[in-house]
CSV table of C-alpha atoms in Angstrom, one decimal:
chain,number,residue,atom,x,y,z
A,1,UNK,CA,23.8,-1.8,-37.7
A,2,UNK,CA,22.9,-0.9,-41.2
A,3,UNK,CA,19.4,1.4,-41.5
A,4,UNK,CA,16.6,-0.8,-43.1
A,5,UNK,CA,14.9,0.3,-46.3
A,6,UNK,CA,12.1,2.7,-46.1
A,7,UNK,CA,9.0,1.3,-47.8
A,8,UNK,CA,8.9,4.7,-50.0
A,9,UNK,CA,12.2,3.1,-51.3
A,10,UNK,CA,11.6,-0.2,-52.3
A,11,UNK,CA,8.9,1.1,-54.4
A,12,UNK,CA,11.1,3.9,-55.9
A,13,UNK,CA,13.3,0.5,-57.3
A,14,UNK,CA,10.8,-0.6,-59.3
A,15,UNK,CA,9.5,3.0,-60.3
A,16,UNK,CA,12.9,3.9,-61.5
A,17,UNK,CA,13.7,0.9,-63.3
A,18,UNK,CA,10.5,1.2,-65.4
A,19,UNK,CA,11.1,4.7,-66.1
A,20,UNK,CA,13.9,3.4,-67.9
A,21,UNK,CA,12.4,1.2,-69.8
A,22,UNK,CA,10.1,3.3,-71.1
A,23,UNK,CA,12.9,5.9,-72.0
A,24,UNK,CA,14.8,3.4,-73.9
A,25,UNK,CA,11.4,2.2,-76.1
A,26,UNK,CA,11.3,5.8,-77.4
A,27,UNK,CA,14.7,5.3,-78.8
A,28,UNK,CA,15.7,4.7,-82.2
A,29,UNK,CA,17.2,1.2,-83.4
A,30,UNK,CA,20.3,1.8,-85.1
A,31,UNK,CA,23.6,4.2,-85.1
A,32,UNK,CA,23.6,6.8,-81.3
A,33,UNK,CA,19.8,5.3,-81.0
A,34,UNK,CA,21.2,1.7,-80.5
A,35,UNK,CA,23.7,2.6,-78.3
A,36,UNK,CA,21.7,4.9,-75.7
A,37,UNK,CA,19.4,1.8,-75.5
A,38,UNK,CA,22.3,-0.1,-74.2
A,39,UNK,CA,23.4,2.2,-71.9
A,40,UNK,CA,20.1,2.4,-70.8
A,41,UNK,CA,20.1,-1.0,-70.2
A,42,UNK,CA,22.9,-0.7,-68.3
A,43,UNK,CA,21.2,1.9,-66.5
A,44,UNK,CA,18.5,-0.1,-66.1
A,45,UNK,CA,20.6,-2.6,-64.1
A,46,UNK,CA,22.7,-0.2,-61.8
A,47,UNK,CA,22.9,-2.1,-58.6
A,48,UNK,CA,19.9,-1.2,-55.8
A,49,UNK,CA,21.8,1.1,-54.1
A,50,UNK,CA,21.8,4.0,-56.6
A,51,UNK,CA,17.7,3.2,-57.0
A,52,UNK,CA,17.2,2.8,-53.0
A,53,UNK,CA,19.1,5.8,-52.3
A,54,UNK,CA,18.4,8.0,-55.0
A,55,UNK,CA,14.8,7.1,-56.2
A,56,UNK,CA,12.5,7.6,-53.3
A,57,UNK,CA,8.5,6.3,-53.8
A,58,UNK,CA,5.4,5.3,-52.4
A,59,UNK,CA,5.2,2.1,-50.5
A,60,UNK,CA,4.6,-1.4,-50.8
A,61,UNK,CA,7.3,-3.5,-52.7
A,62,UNK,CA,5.4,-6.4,-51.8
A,63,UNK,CA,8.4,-8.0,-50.7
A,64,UNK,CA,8.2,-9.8,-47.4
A,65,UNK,CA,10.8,-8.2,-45.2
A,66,UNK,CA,8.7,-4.9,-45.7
A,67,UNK,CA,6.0,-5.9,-44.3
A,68,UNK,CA,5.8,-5.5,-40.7
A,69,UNK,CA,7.3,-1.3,-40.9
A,70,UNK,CA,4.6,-0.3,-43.9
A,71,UNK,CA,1.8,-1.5,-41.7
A,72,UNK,CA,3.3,0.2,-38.7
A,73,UNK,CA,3.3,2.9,-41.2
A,74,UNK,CA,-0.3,2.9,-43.1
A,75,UNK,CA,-1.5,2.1,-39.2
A,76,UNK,CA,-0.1,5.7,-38.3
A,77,UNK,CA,-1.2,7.6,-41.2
A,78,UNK,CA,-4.9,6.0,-41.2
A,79,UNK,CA,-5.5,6.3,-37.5
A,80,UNK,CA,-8.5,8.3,-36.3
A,81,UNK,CA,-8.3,11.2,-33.4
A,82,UNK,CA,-9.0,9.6,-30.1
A,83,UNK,CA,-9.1,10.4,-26.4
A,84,UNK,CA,-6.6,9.7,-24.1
A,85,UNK,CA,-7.0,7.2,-20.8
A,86,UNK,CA,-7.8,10.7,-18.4
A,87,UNK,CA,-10.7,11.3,-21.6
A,88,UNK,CA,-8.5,14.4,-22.9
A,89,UNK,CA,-8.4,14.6,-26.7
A,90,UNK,CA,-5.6,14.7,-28.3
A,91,UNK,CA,-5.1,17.7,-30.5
A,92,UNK,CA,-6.5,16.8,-34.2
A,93,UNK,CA,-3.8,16.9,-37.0
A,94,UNK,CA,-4.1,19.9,-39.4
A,95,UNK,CA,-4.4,18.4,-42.8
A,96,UNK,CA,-6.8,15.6,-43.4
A,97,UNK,CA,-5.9,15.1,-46.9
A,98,UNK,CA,-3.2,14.8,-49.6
A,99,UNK,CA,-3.1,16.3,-53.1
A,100,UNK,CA,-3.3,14.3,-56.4
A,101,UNK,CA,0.6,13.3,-56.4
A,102,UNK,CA,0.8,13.5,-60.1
A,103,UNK,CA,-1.0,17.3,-60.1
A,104,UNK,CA,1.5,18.5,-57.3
A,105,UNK,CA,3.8,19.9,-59.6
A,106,UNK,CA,3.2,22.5,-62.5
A,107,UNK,CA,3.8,21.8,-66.2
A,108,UNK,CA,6.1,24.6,-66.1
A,109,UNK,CA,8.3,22.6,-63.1
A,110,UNK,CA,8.0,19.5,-64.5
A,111,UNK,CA,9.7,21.1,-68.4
A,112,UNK,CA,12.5,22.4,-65.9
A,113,UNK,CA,13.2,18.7,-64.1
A,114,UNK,CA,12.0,16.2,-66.7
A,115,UNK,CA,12.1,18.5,-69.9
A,116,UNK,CA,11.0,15.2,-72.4
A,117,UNK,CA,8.8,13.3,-69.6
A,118,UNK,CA,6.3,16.1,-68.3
A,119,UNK,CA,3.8,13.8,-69.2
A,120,UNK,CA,5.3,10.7,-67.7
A,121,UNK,CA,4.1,10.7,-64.4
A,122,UNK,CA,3.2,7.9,-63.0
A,123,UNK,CA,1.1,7.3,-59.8
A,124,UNK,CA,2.1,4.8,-56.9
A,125,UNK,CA,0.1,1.3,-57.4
A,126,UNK,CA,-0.1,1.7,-53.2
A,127,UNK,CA,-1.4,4.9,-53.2
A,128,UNK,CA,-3.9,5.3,-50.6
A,129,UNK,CA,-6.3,8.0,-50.7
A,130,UNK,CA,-5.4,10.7,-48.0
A,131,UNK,CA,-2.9,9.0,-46.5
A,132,UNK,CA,-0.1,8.3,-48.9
A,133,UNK,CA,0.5,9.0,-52.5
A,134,UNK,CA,3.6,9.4,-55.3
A,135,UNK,CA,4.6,10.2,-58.6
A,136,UNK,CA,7.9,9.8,-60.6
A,137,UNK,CA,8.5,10.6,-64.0
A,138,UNK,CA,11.5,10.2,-66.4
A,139,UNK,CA,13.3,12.1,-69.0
A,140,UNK,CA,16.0,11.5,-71.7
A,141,UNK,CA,17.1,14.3,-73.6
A,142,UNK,CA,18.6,12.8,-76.8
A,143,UNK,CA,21.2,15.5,-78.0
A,144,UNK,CA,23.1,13.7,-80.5
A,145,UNK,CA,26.6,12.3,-81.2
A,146,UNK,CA,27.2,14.5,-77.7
A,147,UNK,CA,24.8,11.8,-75.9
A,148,UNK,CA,21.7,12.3,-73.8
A,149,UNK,CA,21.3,13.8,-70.6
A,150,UNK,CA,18.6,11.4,-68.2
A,151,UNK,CA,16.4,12.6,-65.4
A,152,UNK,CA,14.4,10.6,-63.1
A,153,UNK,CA,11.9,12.7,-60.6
A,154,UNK,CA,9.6,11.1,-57.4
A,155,UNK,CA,7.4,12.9,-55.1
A,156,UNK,CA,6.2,11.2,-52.0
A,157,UNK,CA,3.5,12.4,-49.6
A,158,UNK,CA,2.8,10.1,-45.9
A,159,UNK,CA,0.3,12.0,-44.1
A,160,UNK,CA,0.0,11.2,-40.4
A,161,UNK,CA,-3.4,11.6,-37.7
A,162,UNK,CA,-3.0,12.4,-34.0
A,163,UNK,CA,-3.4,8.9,-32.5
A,164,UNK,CA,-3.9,9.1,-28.5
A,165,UNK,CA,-1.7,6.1,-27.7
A,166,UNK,CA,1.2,7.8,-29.9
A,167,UNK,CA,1.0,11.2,-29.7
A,168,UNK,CA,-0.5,14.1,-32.5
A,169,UNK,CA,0.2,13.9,-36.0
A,170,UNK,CA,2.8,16.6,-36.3
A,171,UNK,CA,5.2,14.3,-33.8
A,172,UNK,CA,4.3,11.7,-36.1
A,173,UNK,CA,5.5,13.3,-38.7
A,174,UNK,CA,8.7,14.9,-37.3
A,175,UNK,CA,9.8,11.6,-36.3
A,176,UNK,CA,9.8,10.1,-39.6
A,177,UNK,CA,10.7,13.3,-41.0
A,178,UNK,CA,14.1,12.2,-39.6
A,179,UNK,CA,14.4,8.3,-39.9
A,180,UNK,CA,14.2,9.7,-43.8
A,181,UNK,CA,16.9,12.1,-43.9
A,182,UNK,CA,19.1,9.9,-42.2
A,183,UNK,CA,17.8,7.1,-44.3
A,184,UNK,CA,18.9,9.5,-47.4
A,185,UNK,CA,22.3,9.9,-45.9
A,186,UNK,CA,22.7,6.4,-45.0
A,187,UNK,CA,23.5,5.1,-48.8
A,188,UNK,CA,25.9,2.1,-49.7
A,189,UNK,CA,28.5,3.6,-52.3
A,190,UNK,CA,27.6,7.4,-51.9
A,191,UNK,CA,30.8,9.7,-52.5
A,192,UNK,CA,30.7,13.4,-51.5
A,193,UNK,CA,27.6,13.2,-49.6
A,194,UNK,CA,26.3,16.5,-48.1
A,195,UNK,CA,23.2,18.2,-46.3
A,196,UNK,CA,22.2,21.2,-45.7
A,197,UNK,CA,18.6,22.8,-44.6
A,198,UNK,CA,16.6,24.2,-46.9
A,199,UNK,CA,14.5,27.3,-46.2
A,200,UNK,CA,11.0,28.3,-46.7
A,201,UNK,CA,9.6,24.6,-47.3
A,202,UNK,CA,7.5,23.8,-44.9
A,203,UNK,CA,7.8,23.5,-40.8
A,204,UNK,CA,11.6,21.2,-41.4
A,205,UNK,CA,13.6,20.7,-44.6
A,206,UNK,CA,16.9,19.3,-45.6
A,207,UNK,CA,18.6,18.4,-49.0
A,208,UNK,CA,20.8,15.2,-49.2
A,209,UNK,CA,23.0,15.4,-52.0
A,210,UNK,CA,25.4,12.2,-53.3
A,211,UNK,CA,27.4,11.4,-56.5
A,212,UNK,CA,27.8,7.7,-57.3
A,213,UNK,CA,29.6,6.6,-60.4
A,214,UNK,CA,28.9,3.6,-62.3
A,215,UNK,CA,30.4,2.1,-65.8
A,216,UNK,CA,27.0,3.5,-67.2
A,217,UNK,CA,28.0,7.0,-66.3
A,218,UNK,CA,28.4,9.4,-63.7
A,219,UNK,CA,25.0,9.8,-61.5
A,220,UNK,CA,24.1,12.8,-59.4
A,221,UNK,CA,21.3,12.9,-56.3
A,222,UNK,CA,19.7,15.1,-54.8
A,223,UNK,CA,16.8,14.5,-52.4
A,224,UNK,CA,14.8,17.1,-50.0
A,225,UNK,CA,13.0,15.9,-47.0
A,226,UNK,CA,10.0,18.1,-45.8
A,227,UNK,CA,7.7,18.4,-43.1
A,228,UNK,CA,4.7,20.9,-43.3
A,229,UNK,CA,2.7,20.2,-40.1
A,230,UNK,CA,1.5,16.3,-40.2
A,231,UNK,CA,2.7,15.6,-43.3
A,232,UNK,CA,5.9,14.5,-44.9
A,233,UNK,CA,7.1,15.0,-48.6
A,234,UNK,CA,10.3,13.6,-50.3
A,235,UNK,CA,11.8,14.5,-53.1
A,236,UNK,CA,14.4,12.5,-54.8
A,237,UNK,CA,16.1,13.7,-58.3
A,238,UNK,CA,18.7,12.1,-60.0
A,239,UNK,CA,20.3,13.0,-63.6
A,240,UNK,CA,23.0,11.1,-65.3
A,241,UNK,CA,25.2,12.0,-68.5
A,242,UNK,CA,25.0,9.1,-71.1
A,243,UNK,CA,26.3,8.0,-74.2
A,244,UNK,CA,29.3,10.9,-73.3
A,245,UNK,CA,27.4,13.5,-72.4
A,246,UNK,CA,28.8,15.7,-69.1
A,247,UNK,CA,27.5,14.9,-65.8
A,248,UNK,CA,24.7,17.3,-64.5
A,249,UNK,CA,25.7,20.0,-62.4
A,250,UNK,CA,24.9,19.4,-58.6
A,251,UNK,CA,23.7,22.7,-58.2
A,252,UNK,CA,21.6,23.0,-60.9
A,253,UNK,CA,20.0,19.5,-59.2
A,254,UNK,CA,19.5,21.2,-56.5
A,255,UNK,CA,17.8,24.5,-57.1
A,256,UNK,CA,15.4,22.4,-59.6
A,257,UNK,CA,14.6,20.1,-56.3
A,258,UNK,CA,14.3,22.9,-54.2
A,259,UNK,CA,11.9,24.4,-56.3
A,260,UNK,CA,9.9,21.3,-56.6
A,261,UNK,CA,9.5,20.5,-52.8
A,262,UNK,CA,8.3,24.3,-52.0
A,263,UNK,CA,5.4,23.7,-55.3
A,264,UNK,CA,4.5,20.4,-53.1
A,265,UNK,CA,4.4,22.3,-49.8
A,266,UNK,CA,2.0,24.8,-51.2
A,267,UNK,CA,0.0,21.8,-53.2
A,268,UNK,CA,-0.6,20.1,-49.8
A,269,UNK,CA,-1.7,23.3,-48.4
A,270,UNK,CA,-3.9,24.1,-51.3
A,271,UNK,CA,-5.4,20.9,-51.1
A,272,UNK,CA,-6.5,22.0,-47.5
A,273,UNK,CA,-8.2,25.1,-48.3
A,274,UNK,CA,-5.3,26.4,-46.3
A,275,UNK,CA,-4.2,29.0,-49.0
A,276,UNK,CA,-3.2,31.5,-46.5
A,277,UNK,CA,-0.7,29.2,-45.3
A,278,UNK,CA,1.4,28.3,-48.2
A,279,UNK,CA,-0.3,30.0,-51.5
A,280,UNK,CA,-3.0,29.4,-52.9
A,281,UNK,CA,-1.7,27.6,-56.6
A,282,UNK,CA,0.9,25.1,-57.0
A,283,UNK,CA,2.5,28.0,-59.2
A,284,UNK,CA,2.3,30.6,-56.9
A,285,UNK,CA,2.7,29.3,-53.3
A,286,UNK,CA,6.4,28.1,-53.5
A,287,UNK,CA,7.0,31.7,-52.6
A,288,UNK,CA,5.2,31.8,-49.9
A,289,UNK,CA,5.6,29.2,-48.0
A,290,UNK,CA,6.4,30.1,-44.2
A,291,UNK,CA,9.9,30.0,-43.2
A,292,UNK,CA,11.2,26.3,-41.5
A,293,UNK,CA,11.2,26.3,-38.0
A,294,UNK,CA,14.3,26.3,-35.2
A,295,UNK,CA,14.6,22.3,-36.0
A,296,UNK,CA,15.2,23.4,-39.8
A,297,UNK,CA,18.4,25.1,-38.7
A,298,UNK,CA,20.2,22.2,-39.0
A,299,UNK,CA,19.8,18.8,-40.0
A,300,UNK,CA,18.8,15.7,-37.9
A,301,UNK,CA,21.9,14.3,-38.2
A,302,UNK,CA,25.5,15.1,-39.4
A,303,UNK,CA,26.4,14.2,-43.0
A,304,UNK,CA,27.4,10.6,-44.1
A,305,UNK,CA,30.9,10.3,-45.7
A,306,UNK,CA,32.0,8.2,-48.2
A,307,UNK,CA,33.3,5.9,-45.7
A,308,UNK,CA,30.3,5.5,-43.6
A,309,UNK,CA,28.4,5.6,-45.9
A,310,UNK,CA,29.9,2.1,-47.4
A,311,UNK,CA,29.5,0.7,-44.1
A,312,UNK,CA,25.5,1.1,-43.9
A,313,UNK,CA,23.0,-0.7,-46.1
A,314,UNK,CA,19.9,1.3,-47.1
């Protein structure tokens, strides 16, 4: 059976591909201007797989198959501590709130990911106040008759409340902590797809990485699932070389997302009044954010290769 779309991910389509447009209106009209803008087009029309698997977001596509998992979804993160049949209560959730998703990364970050689209960001249209929010912003580095080097960020946030018929909102959270790494390794068309847990973000963390090459150019992945208590962060970056340009290095894609997901960690924490925890700044807390726990050691489930990967639809 192929693993469903997440909500986050349908969104993320329609993020990403209007990311690209507003990349290519920047662009000039004739000579190397005229021809990123068709690549971009191009780029613009990669099939859904690179966007589902690559381009993680909020929820809320609209679209009708969605429906019935986002409500299970927005029912999990908006309900309210309750008691139990025996009248025990069940264990409140530690954070009751989510930062501004567009302020959880510093200028400083967001010049290392997205050097030309630090001020790009855009918020999810489904955003709900406390319970879910994201951002994604886009880049496009013009650097001549060598090409352009594109970047396309998202940060998601799904916050989750003890619910007595379901159990408290750090098993909430765990749980889809792992339908979305497996959901990240689960991608139609990914080659070379790897995972590997990531230290000192959050409670759980693992980084997906995936190359998938198209006629546009040669696109790189990397997202990093995070838990931190009773919320859930996701960060998906992707970079392409266009126009003949060489194909970001996976490594650099990956110590930039790294560094991204800690700053989130600590902004969730900071949003919290729980400085102690994880920092007290979005600048300052990604280095000293507690070490994962025992279920960070290794990821929820083994890598997808190329092959099964093909077989799945995300």
């Amino acid at each position: 059976m192929g693993v469903p779309p997440t909500p986050f991910r349908q969104r993320g389509r329609e993020q990403h591909d209007e990311g690209v447009q507003r990349v290519q209106n920047v662009q000039g009209g004739s000579g190397t201007g005229a021809r990123l803008r068709r690549l971009l087009v191009c780029a613009a029309a990669v099939p859904a797989v690179l966007v589902a698997a690559g381009c993680s977001s909020d929820s809320g596509s609209g679209s009708g198959g969605d429906a019935k998992p986002q409500a299970q979804e927005q029912h999990t993160a908006d309900a309210k501590p309750s008691q139990s049949a025996s009248g025990n209560a069940v264990q409140p959730a530690a954070y009751t709130t989510l930062p501004k998703p567009c302020a959880v990364l510093s200028d400083k970050t967001l010049g290392d990911l997205v050097p030309k689209g630090v001020k790009s960001g855009k918020q999810g249209t489904s955003d709900a106040a406390g319970t879910r929010s994201s951002c994604s912003w886009s880049s496009l580095q013009n650097n001549g008759v060598k090409g352009s080097q594109f970047r396309w960020l998202n940060v998601s946030l799904l916050r989750f409340a003890s619910d007595a018929a379901r159990g408290t909102g750090n098993k909430l959270a765990e749980e889809y902590y792992g339908r979305q790494v497996q959901d990240a390794q689960s991608v139609d068309g990914a080659k070379n797809t790897k995972s590997a847990p990531v230290a000192g973000a959050g409670d759980q963390a693992t980084a997906v990485r995936y190359d998938l090459t198209k006629k546009e150019g040669a696109f790189r992945q990397e997202t990093i699932v995070a838990r931190v208590e009773n919320v859930v962060i996701t960060v998906d970056y992707n970079g392409a070389g266009l126009a003949g340009d060489k194909t970001p290095d996976a490594d650099d894609l990956a110590k930039a997302a790294e560094k991204a997901v800690k700053e989130a960690v600590s902004s969730v924490a900071a949003a919290n009044h729980d400085g102690a925890r994880s920092g007290s700044s979005p600048a300052q807390g990604a280095s000293k954010s507690p070490s994962p726990s025992k279920s960070a050691s290794a990821s929820p489930s083994k890598s997808a290769s190329p092959s099964a990967s093909a077989s799945k639809k995300s």
